[in-house]
PDB file of C-alpha atoms in Angstrom:
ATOM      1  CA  UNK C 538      10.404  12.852 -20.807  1.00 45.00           C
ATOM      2  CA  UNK C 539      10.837  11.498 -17.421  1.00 40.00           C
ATOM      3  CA  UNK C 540      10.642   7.861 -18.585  1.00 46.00           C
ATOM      4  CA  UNK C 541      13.734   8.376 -20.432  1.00 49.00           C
ATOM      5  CA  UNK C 542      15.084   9.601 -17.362  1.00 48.00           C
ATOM      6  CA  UNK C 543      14.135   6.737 -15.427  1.00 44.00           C
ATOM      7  CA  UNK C 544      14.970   4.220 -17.953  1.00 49.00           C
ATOM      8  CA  UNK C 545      18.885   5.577 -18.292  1.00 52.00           C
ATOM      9  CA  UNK C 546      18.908   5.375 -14.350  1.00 49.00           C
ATOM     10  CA  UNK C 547      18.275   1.242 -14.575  1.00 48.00           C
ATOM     11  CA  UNK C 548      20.498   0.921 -16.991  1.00 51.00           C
ATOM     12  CA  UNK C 549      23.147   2.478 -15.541  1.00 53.00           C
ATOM     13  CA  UNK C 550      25.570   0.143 -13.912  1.00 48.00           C
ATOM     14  CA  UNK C 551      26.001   1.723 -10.907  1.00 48.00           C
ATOM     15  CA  UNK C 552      22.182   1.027 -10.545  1.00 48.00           C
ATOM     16  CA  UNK C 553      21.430  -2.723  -9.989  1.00 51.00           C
ATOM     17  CA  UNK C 554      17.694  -3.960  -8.917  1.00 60.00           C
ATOM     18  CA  UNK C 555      15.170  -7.579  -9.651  1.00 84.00           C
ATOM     19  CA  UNK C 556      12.733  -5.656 -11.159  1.00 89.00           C
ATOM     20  CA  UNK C 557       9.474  -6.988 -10.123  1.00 92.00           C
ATOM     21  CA  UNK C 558       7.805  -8.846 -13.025  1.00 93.00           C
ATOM     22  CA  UNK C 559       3.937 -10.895 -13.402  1.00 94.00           C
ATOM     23  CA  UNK C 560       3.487 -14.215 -14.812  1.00 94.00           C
ATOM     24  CA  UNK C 561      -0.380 -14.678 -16.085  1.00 93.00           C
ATOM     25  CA  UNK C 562      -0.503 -18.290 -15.991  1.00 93.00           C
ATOM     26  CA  UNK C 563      -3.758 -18.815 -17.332  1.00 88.00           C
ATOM     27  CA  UNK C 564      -4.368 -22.540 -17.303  1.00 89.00           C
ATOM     28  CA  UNK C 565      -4.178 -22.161 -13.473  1.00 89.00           C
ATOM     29  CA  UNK C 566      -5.719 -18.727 -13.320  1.00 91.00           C
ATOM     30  CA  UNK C 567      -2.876 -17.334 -11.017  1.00 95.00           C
ATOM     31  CA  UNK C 568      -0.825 -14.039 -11.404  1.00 96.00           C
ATOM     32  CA  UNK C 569       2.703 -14.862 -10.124  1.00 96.00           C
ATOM     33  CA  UNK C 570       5.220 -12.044  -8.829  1.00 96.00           C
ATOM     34  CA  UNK C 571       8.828 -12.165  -9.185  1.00 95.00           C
ATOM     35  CA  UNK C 572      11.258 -10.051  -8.352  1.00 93.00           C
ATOM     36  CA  UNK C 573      11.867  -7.621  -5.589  1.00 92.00           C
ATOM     37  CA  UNK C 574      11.669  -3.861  -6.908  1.00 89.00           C
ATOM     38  CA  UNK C 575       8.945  -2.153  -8.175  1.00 85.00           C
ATOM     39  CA  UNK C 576       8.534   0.758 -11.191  1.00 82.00           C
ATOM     40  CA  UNK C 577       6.470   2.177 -13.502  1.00 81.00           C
ATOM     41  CA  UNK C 578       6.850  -0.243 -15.812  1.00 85.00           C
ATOM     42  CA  UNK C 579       6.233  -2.858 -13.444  1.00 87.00           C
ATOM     43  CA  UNK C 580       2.981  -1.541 -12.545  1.00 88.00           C
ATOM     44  CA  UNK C 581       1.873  -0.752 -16.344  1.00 91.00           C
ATOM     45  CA  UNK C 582       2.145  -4.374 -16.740  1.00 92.00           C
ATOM     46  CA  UNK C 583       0.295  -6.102 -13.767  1.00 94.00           C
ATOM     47  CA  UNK C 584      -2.294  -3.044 -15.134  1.00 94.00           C
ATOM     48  CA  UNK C 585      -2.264  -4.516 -18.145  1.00 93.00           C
ATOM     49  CA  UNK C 586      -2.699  -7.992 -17.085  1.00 94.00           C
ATOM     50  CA  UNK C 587      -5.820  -7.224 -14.698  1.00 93.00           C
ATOM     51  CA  UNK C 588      -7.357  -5.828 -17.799  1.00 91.00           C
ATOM     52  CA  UNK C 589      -6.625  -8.909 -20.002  1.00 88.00           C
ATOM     53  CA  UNK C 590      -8.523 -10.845 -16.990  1.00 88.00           C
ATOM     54  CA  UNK C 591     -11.117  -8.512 -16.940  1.00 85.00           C
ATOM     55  CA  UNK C 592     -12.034  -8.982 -20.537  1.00 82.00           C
ATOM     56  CA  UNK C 593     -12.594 -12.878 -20.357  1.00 74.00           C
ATOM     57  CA  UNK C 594     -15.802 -13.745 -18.568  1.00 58.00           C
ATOM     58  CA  UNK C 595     -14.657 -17.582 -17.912  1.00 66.00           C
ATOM     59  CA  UNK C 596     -12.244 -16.092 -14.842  1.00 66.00           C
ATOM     60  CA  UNK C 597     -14.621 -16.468 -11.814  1.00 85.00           C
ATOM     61  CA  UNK C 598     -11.068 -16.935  -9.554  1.00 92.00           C
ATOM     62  CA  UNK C 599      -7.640 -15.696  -9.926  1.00 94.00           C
ATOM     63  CA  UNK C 600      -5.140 -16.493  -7.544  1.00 96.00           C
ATOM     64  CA  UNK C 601      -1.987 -14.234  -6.785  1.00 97.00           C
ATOM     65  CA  UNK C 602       1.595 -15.853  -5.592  1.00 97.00           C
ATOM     66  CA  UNK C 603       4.519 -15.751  -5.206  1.00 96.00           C
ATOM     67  CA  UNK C 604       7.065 -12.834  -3.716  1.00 96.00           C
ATOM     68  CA  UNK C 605       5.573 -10.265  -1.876  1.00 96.00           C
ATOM     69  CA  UNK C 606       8.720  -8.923   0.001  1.00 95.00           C
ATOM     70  CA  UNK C 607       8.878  -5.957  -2.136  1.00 92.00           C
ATOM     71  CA  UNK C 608       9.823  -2.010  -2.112  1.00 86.00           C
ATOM     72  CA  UNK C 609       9.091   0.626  -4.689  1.00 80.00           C
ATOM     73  CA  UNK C 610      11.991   2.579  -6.266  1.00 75.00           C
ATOM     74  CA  UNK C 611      11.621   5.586  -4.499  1.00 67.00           C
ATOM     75  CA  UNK C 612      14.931   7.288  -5.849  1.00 63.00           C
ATOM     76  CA  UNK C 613      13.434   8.325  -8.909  1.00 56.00           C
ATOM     77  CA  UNK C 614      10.394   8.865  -8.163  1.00 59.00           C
ATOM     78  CA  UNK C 615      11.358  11.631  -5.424  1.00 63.00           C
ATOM     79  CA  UNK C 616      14.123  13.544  -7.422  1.00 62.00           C
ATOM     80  CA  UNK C 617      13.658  16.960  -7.331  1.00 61.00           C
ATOM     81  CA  UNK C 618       9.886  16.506  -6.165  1.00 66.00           C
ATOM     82  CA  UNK C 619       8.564  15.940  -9.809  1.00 68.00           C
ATOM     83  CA  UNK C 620       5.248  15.203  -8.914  1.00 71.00           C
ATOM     84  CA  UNK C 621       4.271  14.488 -12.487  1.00 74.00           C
ATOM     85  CA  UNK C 622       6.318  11.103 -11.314  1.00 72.00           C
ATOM     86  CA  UNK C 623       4.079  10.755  -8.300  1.00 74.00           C
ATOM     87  CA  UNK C 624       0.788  11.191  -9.867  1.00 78.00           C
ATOM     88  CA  UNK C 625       1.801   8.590 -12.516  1.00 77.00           C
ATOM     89  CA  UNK C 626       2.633   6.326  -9.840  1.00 77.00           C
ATOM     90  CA  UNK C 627      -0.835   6.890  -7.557  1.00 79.00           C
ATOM     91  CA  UNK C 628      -2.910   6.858 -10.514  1.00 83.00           C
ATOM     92  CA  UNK C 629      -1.739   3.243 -11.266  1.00 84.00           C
ATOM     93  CA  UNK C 630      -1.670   1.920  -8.053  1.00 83.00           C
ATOM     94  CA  UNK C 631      -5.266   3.823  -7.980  1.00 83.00           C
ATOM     95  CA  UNK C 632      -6.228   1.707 -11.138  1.00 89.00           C
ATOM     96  CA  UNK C 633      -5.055  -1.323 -10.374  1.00 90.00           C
ATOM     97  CA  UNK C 634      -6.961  -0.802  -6.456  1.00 87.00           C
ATOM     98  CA  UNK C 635      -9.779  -0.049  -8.626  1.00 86.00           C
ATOM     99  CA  UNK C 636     -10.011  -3.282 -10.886  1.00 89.00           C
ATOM    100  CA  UNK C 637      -9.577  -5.605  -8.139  1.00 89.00           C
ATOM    101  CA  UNK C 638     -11.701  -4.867  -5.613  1.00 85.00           C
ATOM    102  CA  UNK C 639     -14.807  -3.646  -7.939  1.00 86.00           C
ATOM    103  CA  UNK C 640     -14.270  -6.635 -10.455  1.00 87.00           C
ATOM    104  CA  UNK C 641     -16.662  -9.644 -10.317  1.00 88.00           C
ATOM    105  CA  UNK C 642     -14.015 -11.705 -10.258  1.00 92.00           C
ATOM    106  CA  UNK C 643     -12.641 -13.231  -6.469  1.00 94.00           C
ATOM    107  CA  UNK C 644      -8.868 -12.516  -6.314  1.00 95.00           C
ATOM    108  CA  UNK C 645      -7.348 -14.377  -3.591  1.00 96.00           C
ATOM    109  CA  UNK C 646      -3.574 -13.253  -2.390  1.00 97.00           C
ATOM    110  CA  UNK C 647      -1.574 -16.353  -1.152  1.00 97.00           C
ATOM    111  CA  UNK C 648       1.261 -14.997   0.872  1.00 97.00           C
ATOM    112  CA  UNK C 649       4.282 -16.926   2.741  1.00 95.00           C
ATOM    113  CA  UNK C 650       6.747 -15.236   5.082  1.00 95.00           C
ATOM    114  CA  UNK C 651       7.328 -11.814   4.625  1.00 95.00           C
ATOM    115  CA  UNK C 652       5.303  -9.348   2.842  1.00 95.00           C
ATOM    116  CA  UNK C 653       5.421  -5.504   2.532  1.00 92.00           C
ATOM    117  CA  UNK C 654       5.782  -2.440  -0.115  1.00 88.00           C
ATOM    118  CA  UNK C 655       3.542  -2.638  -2.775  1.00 89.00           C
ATOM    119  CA  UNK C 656       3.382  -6.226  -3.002  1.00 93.00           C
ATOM    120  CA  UNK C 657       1.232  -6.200   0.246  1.00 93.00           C
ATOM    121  CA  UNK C 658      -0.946  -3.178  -1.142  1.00 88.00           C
ATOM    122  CA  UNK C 659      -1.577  -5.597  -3.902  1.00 92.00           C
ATOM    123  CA  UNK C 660      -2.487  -8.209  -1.408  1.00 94.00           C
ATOM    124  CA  UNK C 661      -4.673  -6.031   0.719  1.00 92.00           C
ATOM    125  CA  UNK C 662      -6.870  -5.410  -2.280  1.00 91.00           C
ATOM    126  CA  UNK C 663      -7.657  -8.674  -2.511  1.00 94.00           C
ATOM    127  CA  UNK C 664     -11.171 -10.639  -1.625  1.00 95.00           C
ATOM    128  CA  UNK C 665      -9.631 -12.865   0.183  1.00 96.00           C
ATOM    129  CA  UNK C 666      -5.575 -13.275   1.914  1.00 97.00           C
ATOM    130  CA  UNK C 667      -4.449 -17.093   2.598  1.00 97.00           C
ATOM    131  CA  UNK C 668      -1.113 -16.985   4.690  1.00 96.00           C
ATOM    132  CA  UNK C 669       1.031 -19.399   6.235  1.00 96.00           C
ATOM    133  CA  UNK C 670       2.459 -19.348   9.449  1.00 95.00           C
ATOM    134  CA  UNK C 671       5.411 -17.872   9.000  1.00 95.00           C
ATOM    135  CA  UNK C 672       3.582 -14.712   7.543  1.00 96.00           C
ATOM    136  CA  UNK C 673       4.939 -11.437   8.340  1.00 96.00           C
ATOM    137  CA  UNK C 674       3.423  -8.150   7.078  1.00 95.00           C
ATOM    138  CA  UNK C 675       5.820  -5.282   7.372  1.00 92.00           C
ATOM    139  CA  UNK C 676       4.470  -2.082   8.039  1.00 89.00           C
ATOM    140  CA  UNK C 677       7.731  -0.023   8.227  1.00 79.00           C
ATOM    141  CA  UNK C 678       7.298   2.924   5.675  1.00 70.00           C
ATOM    142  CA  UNK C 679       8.338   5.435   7.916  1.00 64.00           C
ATOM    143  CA  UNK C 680      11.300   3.743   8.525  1.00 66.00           C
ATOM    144  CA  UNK C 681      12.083   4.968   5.169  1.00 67.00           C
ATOM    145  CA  UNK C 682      10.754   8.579   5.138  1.00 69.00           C
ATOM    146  CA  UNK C 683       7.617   8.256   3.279  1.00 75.00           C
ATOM    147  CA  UNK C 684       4.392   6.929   4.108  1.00 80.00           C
ATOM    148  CA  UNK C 685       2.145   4.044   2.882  1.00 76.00           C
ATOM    149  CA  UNK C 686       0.719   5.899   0.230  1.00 72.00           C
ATOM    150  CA  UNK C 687      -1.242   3.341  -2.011  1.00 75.00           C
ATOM    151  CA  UNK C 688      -3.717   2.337   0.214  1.00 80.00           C
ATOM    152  CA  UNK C 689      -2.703   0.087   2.737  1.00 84.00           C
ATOM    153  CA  UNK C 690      -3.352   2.868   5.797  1.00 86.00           C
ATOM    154  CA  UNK C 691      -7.342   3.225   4.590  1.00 85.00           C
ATOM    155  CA  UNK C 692      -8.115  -0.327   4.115  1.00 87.00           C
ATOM    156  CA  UNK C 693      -6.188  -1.670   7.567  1.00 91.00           C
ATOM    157  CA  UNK C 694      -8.536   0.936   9.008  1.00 90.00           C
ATOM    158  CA  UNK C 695     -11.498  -0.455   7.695  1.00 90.00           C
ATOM    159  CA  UNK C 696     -10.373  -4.262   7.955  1.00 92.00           C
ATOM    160  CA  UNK C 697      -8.989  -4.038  11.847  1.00 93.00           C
ATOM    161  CA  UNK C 698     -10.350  -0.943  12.621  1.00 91.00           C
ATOM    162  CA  UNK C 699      -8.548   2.610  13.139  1.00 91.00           C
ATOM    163  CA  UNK C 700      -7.009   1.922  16.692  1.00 92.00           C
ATOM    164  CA  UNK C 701      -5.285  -1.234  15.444  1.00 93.00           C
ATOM    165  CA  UNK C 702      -4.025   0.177  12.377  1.00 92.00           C
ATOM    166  CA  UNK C 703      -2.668   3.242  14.455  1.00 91.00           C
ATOM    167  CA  UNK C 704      -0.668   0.996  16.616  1.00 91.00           C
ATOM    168  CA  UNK C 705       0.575  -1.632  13.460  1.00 91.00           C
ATOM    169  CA  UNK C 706       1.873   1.615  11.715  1.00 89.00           C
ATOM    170  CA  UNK C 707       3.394   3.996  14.616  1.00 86.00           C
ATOM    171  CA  UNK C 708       4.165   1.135  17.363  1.00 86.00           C
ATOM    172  CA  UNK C 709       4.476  -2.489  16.000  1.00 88.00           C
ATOM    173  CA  UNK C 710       5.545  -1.830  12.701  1.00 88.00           C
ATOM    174  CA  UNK C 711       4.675  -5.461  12.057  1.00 92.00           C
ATOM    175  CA  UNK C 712       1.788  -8.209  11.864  1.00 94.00           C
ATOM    176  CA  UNK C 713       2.689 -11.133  12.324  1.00 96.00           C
ATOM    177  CA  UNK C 714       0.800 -14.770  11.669  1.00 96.00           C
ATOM    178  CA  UNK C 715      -0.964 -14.797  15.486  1.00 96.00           C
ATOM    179  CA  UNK C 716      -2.173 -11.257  15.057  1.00 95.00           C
ATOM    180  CA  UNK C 717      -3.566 -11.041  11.880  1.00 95.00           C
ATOM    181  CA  UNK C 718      -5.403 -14.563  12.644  1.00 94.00           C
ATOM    182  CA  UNK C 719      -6.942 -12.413  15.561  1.00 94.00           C
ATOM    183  CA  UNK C 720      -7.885  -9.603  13.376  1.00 94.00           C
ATOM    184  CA  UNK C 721      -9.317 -11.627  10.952  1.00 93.00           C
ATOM    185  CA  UNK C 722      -7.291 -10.301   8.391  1.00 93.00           C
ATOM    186  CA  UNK C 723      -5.737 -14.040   6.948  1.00 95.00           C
ATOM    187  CA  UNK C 724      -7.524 -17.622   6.045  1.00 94.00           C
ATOM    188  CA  UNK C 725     -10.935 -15.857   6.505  1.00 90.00           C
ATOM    189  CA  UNK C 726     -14.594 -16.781   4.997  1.00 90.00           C
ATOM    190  CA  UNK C 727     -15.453 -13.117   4.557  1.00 91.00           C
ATOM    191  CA  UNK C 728     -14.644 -10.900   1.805  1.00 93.00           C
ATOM    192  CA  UNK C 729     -12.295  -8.037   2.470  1.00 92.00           C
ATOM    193  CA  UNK C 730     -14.059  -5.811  -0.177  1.00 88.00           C
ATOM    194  CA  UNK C 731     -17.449  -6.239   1.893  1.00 89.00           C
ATOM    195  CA  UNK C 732     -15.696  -5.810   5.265  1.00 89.00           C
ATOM    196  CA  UNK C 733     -14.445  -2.683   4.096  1.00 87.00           C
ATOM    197  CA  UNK C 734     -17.736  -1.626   2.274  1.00 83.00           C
ATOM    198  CA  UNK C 735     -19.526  -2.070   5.004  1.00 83.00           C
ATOM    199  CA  UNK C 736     -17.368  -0.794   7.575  1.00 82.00           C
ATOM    200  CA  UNK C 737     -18.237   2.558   9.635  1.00 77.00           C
ATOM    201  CA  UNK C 738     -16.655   4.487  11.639  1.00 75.00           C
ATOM    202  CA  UNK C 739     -18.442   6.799  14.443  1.00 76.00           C
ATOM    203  CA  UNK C 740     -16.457  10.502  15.173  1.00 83.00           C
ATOM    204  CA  UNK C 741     -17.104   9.518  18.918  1.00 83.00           C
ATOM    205  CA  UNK C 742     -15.419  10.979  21.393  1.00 89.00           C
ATOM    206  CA  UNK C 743     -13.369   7.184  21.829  1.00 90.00           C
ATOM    207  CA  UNK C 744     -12.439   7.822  18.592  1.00 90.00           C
ATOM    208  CA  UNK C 745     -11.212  11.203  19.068  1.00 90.00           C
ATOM    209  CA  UNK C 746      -9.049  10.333  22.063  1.00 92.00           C
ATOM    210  CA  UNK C 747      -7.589   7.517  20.276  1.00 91.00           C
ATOM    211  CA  UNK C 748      -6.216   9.738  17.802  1.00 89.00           C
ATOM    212  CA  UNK C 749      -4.923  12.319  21.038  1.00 90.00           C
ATOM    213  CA  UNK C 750      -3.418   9.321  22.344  1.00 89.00           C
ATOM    214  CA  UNK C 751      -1.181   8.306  19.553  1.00 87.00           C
ATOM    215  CA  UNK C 752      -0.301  11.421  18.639  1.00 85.00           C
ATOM    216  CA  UNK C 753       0.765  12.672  21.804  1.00 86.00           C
ATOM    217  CA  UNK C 754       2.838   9.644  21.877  1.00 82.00           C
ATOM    218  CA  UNK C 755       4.618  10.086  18.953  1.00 79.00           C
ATOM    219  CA  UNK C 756       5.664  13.408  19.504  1.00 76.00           C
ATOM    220  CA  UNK C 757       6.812  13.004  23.221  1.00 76.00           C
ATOM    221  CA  UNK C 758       8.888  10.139  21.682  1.00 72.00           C
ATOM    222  CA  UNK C 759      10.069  11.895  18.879  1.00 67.00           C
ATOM    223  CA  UNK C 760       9.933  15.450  19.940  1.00 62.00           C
ATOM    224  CA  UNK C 761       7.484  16.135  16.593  1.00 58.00           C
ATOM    225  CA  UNK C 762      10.925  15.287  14.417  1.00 61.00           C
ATOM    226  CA  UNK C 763       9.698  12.525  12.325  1.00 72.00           C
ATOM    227  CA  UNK C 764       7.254  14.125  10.197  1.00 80.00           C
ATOM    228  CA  UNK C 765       6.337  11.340   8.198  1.00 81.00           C
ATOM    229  CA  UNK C 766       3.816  10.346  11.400  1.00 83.00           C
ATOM    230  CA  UNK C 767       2.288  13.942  10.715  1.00 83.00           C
ATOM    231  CA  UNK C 768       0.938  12.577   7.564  1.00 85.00           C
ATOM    232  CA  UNK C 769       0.318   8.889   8.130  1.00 87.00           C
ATOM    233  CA  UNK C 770      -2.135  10.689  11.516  1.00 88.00           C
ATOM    234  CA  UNK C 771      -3.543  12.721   9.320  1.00 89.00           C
ATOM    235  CA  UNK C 772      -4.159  10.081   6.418  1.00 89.00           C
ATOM    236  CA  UNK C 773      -5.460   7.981   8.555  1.00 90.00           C
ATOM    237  CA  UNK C 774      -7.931  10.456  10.187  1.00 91.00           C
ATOM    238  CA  UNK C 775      -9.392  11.969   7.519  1.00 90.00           C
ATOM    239  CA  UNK C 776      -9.634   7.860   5.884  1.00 86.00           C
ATOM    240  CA  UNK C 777     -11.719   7.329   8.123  1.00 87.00           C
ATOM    241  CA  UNK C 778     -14.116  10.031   8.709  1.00 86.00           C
ATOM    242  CA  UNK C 779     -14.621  10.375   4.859  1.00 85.00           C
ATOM    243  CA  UNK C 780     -16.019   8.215   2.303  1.00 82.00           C
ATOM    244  CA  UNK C 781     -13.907   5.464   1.309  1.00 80.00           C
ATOM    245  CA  UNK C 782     -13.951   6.413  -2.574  1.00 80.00           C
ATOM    246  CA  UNK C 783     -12.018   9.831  -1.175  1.00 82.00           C
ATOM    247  CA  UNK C 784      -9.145   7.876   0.046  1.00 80.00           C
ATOM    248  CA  UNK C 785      -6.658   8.253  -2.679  1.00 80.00           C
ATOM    249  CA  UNK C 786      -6.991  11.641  -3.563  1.00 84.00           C
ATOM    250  CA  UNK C 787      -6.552  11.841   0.422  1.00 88.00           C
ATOM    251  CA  UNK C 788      -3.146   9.789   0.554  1.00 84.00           C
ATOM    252  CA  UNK C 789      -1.896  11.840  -2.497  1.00 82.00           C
ATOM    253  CA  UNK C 790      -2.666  15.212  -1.119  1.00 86.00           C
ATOM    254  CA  UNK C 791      -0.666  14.106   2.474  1.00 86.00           C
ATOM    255  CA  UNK C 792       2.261  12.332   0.361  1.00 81.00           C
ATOM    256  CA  UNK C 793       2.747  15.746  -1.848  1.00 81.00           C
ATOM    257  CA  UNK C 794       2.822  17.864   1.119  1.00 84.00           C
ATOM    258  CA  UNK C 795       5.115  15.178   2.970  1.00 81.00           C
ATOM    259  CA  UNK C 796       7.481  15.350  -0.338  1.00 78.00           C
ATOM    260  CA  UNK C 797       7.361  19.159  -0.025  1.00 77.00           C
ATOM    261  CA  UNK C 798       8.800  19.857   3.131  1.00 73.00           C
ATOM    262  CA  UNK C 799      12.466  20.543   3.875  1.00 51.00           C
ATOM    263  CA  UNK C 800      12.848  16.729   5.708  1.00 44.00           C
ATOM    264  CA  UNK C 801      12.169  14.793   2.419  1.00 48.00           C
ATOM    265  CA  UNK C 802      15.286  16.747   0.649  1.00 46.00           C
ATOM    266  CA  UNK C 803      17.972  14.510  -0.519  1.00 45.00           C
ATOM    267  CA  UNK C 804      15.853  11.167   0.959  1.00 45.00           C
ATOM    268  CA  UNK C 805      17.394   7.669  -0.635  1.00 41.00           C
ATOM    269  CA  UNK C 806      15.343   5.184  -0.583  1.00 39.00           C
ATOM    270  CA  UNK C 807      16.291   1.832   1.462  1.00 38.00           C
TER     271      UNK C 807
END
């Protein structure tokens, strides 16, 4: 089994990680993250915890704090393309997407300084994101080889529309407290889940040259090299010209042909 696999790789001592752990403090209905790394098992649990909340009808609010400066251990998870791995992965990243933003319940992400890997996904499923001023939302993926592949890349096209999101992912890499206050993305009266619900996006032909522009940019500046932007284009296209519910199985399809070719071999994760 895989697990096992994984498990002897944490506990090796050549392997050293804060593995990313949630606090259900109940008496002040708040989920608190610690910790910097995600896995499996970290995900199984916040899963776990969502569904606890989901199962008591005298949560109307939950509140989520805490460190969101996180990164997913990618090590594992790409060795020798086991996608059984990366399926495991998507489908609770899927789930836990799932709980929050079609539960009754108002969760409300409360973010200071920096925030980015999963941590933010978690945040960007929320109803509602409170920041501070020193926010910072890293959108750097690429960086890394891979792509944002739970979600972030169709909701920030639904939430600041496609042309922003383009630019945050393949120019900016970064939002920081001024921009997403523009974007209305932070400390915000509107629910995310209806913004994104409602959203809609016209195949115009403004939206078609957007999509020309940016990706004739990228490959002039890369010489089509970095192949991780073919994806993240293409996720983000087809995000937003389909329905929103087709989003994962969109993301997973890009990610497993992104693991698959030769420029993903032998990646380490940062």
């Amino acid at each position: 089994m895989w697990e096992q696999e994984w498990e002897q790789l944490l506990s090796s001592k050549d392997f050293k990680v804060s593995l990313v752990k949630f606090e259900l403090i109940e008496i002040d209905s708040t989920i608190k993250i610690s910790g910097e790394e995600f896995d499996i098992s970290s995900l199984n649990y916040l899963l776990n915890i969502l569904k606890k909340i989901q199962s008591k009808h005298n949560n109307k609010n939950i509140k989520i704090t805490g460190n969101f400066n996180s990164k997913l251990l990618l090590n594992l998870l790409l060795k020798n393309k086991n996608f059984e791995k990366i399926d495991k992965v998507l489908y609770l990243f899927q789930e836990i997407s799932k709980i929050i933003q079609e539960s009754k319940i108002i969760f409300t992400s409360e973010i200071k300084g920096i925030a980015k890997g999963p941590a933010l996904e978690i945040a960007l499923a929320c109803n509602f994101i409170k920041a501070s001023n020193d926010v910072m939302f890293y959108l750097h993926q690429d960086n890394l080889g891979i792509m944002p592949f739970f979600g972030t890349a169709q909701r920030l096209s639904r939430l600041i529309g496609y042309s922003e999101t383009l630019k945050a992912f393949l120019i900016d890499k970064t939002l920081n407290y001024e921009k997403c206050l523009m974007l209305d993305l932070i400390n915000h009266n509107t629910d995310n889940v209806i913004k994104i619900k409602n959203n809609k996006t016209f195949w115009d032909q403004t939206f078609t040259n957007t999509f020309i522009f940016y990706n004739s940019k990228v490959h002039s500046q890369y010489k089509n090299q970095i192949t991780q932007y073919n994806a993240l284009l293409s996720t983000i296209f087809e995000s937003c010209i389909c329905d929103y519910e087709a989003g994962p199985e969109i993301e997973k399809r890009w990610l497993k042909w992104l693991i698959n070719t030769e420029y993903l071999d032998g990646i380490k994760a940062k």
